PDB file of C-alpha atoms and ligand atoms in Angstrom:
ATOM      1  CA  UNK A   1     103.581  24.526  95.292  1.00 66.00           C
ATOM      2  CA  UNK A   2     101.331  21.568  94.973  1.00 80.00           C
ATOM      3  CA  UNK A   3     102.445  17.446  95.092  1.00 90.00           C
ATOM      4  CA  UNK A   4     105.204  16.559  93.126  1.00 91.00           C
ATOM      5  CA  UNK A   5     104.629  14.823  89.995  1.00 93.00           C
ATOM      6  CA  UNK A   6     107.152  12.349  88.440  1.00 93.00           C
ATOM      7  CA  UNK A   7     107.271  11.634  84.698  1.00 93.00           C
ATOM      8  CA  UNK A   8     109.506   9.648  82.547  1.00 92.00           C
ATOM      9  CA  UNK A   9     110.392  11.641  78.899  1.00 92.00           C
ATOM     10  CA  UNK A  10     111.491   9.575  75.856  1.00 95.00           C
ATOM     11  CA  UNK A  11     113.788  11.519  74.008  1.00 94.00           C
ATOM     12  CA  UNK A  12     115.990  11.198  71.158  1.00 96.00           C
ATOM     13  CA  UNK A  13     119.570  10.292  72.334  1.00 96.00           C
ATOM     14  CA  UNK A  14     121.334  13.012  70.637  1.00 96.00           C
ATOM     15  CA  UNK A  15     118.665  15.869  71.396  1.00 96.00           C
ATOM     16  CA  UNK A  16     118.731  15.128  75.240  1.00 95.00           C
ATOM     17  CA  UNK A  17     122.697  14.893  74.600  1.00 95.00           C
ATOM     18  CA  UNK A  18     122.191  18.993  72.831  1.00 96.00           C
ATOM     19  CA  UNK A  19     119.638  19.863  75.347  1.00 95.00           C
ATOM     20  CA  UNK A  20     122.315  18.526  78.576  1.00 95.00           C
ATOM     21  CA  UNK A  21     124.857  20.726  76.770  1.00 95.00           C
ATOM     22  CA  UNK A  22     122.968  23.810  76.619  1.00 96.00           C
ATOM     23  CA  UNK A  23     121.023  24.249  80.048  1.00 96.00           C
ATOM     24  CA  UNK A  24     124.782  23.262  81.308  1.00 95.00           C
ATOM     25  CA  UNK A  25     125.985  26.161  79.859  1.00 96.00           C
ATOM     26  CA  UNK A  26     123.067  27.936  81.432  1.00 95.00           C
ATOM     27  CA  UNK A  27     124.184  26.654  84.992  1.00 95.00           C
ATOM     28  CA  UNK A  28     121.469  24.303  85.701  1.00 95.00           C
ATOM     29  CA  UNK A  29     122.714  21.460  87.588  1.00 91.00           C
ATOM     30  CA  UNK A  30     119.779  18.985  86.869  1.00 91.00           C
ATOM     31  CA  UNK A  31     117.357  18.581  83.984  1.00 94.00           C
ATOM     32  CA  UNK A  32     114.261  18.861  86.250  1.00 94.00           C
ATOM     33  CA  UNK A  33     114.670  22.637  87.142  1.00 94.00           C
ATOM     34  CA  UNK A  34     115.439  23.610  83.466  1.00 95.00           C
ATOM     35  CA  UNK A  35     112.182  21.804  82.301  1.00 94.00           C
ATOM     36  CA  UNK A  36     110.262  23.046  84.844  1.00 94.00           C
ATOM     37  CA  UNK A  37     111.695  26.755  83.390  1.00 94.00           C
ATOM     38  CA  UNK A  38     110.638  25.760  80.450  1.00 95.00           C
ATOM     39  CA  UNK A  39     107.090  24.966  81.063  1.00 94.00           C
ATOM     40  CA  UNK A  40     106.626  27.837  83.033  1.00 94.00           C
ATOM     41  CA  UNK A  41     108.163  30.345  80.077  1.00 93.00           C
ATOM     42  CA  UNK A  42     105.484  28.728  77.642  1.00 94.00           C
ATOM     43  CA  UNK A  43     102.608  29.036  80.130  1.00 92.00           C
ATOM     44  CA  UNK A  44     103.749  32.927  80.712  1.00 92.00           C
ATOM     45  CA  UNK A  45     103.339  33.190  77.229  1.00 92.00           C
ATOM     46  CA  UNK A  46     100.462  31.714  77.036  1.00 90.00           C
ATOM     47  CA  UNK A  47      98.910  34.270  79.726  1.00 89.00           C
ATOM     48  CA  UNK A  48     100.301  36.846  77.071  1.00 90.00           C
ATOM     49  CA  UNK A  49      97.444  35.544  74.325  1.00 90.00           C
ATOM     50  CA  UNK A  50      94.765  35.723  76.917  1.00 87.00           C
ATOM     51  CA  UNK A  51      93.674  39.066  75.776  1.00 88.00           C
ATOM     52  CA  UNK A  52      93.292  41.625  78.828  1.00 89.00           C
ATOM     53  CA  UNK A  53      95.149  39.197  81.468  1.00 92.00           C
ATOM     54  CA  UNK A  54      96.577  40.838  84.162  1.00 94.00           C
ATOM     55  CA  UNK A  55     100.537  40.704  83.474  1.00 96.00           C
ATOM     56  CA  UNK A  56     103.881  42.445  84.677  1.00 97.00           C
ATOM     57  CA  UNK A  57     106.447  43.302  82.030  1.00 98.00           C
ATOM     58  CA  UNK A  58     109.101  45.813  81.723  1.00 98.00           C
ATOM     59  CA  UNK A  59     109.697  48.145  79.081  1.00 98.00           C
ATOM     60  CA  UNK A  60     113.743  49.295  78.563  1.00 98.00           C
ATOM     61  CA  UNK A  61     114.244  52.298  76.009  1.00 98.00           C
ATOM     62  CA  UNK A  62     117.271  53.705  75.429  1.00 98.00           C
ATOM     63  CA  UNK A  63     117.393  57.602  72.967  1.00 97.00           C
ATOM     64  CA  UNK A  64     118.960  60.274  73.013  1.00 96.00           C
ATOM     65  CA  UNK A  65     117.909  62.980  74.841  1.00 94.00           C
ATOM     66  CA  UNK A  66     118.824  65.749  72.995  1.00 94.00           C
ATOM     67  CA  UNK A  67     115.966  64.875  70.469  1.00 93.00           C
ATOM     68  CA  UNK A  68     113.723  67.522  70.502  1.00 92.00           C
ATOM     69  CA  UNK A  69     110.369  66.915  73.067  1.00 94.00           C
ATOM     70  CA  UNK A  70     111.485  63.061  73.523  1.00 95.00           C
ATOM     71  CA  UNK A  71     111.866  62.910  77.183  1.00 94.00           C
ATOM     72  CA  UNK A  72     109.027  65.262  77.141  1.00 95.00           C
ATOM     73  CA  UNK A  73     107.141  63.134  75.200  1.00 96.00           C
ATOM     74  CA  UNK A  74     108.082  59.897  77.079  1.00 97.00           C
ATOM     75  CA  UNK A  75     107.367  61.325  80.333  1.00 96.00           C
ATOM     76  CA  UNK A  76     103.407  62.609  79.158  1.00 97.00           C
ATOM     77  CA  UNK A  77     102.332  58.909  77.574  1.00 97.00           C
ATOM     78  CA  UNK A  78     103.686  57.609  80.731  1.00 97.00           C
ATOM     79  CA  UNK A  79     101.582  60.108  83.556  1.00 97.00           C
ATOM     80  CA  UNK A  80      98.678  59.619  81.666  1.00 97.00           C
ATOM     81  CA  UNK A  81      99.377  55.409  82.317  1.00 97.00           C
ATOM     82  CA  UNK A  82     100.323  56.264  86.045  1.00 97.00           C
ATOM     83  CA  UNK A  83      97.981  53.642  87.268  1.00 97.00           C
ATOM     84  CA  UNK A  84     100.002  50.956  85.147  1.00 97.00           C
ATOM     85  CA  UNK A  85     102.862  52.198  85.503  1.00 98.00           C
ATOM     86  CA  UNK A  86     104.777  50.761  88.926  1.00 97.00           C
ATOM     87  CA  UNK A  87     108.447  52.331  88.567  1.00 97.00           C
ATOM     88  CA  UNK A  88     111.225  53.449  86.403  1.00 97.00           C
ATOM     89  CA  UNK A  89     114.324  53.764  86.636  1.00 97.00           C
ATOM     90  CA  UNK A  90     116.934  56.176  84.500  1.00 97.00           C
ATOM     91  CA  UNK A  91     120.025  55.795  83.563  1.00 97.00           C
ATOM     92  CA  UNK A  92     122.576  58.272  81.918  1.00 97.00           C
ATOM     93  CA  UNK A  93     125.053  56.252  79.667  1.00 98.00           C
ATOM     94  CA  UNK A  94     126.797  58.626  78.539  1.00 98.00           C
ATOM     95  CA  UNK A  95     126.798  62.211  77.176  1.00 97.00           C
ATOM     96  CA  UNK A  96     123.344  61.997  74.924  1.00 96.00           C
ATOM     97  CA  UNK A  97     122.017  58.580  75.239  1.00 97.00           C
ATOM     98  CA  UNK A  98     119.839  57.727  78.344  1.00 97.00           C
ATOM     99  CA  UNK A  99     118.390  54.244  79.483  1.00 98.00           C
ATOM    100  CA  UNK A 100     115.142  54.050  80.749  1.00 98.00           C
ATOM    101  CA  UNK A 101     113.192  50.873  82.579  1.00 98.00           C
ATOM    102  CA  UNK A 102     109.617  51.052  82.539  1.00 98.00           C
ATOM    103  CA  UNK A 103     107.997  48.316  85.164  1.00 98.00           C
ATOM    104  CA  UNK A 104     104.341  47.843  84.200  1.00 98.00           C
ATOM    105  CA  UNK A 105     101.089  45.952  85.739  1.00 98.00           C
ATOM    106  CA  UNK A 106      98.114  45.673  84.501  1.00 97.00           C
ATOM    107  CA  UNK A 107      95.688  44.346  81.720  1.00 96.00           C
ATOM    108  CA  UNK A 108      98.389  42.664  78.969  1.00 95.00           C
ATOM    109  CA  UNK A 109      96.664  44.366  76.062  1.00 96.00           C
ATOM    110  CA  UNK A 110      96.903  47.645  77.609  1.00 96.00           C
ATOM    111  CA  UNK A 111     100.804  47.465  78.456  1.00 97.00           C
ATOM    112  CA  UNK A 112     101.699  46.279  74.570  1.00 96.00           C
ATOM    113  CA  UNK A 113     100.068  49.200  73.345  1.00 96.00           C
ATOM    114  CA  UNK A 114     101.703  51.561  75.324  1.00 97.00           C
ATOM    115  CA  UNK A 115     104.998  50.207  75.058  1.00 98.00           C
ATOM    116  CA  UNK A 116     104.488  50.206  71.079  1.00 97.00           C
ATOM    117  CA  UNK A 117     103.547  53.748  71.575  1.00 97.00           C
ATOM    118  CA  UNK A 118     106.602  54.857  73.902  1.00 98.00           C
ATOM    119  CA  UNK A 119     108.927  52.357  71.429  1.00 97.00           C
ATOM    120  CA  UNK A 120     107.617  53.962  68.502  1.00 97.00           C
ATOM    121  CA  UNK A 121     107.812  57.651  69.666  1.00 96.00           C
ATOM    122  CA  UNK A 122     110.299  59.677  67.219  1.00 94.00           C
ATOM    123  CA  UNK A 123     113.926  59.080  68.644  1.00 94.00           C
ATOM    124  CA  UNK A 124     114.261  55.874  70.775  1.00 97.00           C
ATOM    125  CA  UNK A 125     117.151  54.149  69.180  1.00 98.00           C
ATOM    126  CA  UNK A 126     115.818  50.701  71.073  1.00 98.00           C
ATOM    127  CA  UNK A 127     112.914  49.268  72.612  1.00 98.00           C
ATOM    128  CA  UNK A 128     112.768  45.811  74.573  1.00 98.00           C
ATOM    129  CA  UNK A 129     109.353  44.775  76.258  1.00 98.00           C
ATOM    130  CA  UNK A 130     109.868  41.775  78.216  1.00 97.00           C
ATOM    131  CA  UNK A 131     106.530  40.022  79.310  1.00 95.00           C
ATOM    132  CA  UNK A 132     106.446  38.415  82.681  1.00 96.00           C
ATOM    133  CA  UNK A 133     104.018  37.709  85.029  1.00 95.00           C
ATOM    134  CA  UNK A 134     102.220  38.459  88.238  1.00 94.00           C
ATOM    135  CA  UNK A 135     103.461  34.699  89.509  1.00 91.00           C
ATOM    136  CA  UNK A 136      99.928  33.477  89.977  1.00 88.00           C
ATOM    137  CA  UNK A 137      99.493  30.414  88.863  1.00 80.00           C
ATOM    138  CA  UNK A 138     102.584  29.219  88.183  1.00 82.00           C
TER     139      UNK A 138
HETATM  140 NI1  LIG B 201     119.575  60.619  80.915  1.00 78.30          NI
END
């Protein structure tokens, strides 16, 4: 972390009143950490534009696996990513549906279209890339 930087925000009353409210609810205990959040959750996602950036994400699927050649299927796209793909983790919730958590790093553009390819496969009920980041830079 670099020097600390001190800035004074003008601010409507009753928006910084709504904004106190809701990163209390979150648990923050002071408005500097939750801006600081902030900023850093817009530059991620401004990494995420920056076509071919190298990013971390994870992928969560949940199907059923009683769908004909869907873990199968799942299991191929993601051997022939191996090199992007840095663990996952299975979970059985219950009888027929399973949970699966992808962890991926690598080029940004290369980890959307794979998880739109394992999200779109025939028989995941839901798909959930989040995009984070490799922490450099922040
Ligand atoms: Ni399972």
């Amino acid at each position: 972390m670099g020097k600390i930087k001190r800035f004074g925000v003008s601010i409507d009353e009753d928006l910084c009143l709504r904004f106190d409210r809701h990163i209390g609810a979150q648990g923050y205990s002071n408005r500097s950490e939750a801006l600081r959040d902030l900023i850093r959750d817009h530059l991620v996602a401004d990494q995420w534009k920056l076509d071919g950036m190298e990013s971390v994400a994870s992928l969560s699927l949940v199907y059923d696996h009683h769908t004909r050649e869907l873990s199968e299927t799942l299991n191929s796209i993601q051997h022939q990513y191996h090199h992007l793909v840095v663990s996952s983790l299975h979970v059985h919730i219950d009888h027929d549906n399973c949970l699966e958590v992808i962890i991926f790093k690598g080029p940004n553009t290369l980890i959307k279209s794979i998880a739109d390819r394992l999200t779109a496969t025939r028989g995941v009920k839901h798909g959930k890339l989040t995009m984070s980041t490799t922490g450099h830079g922040l």
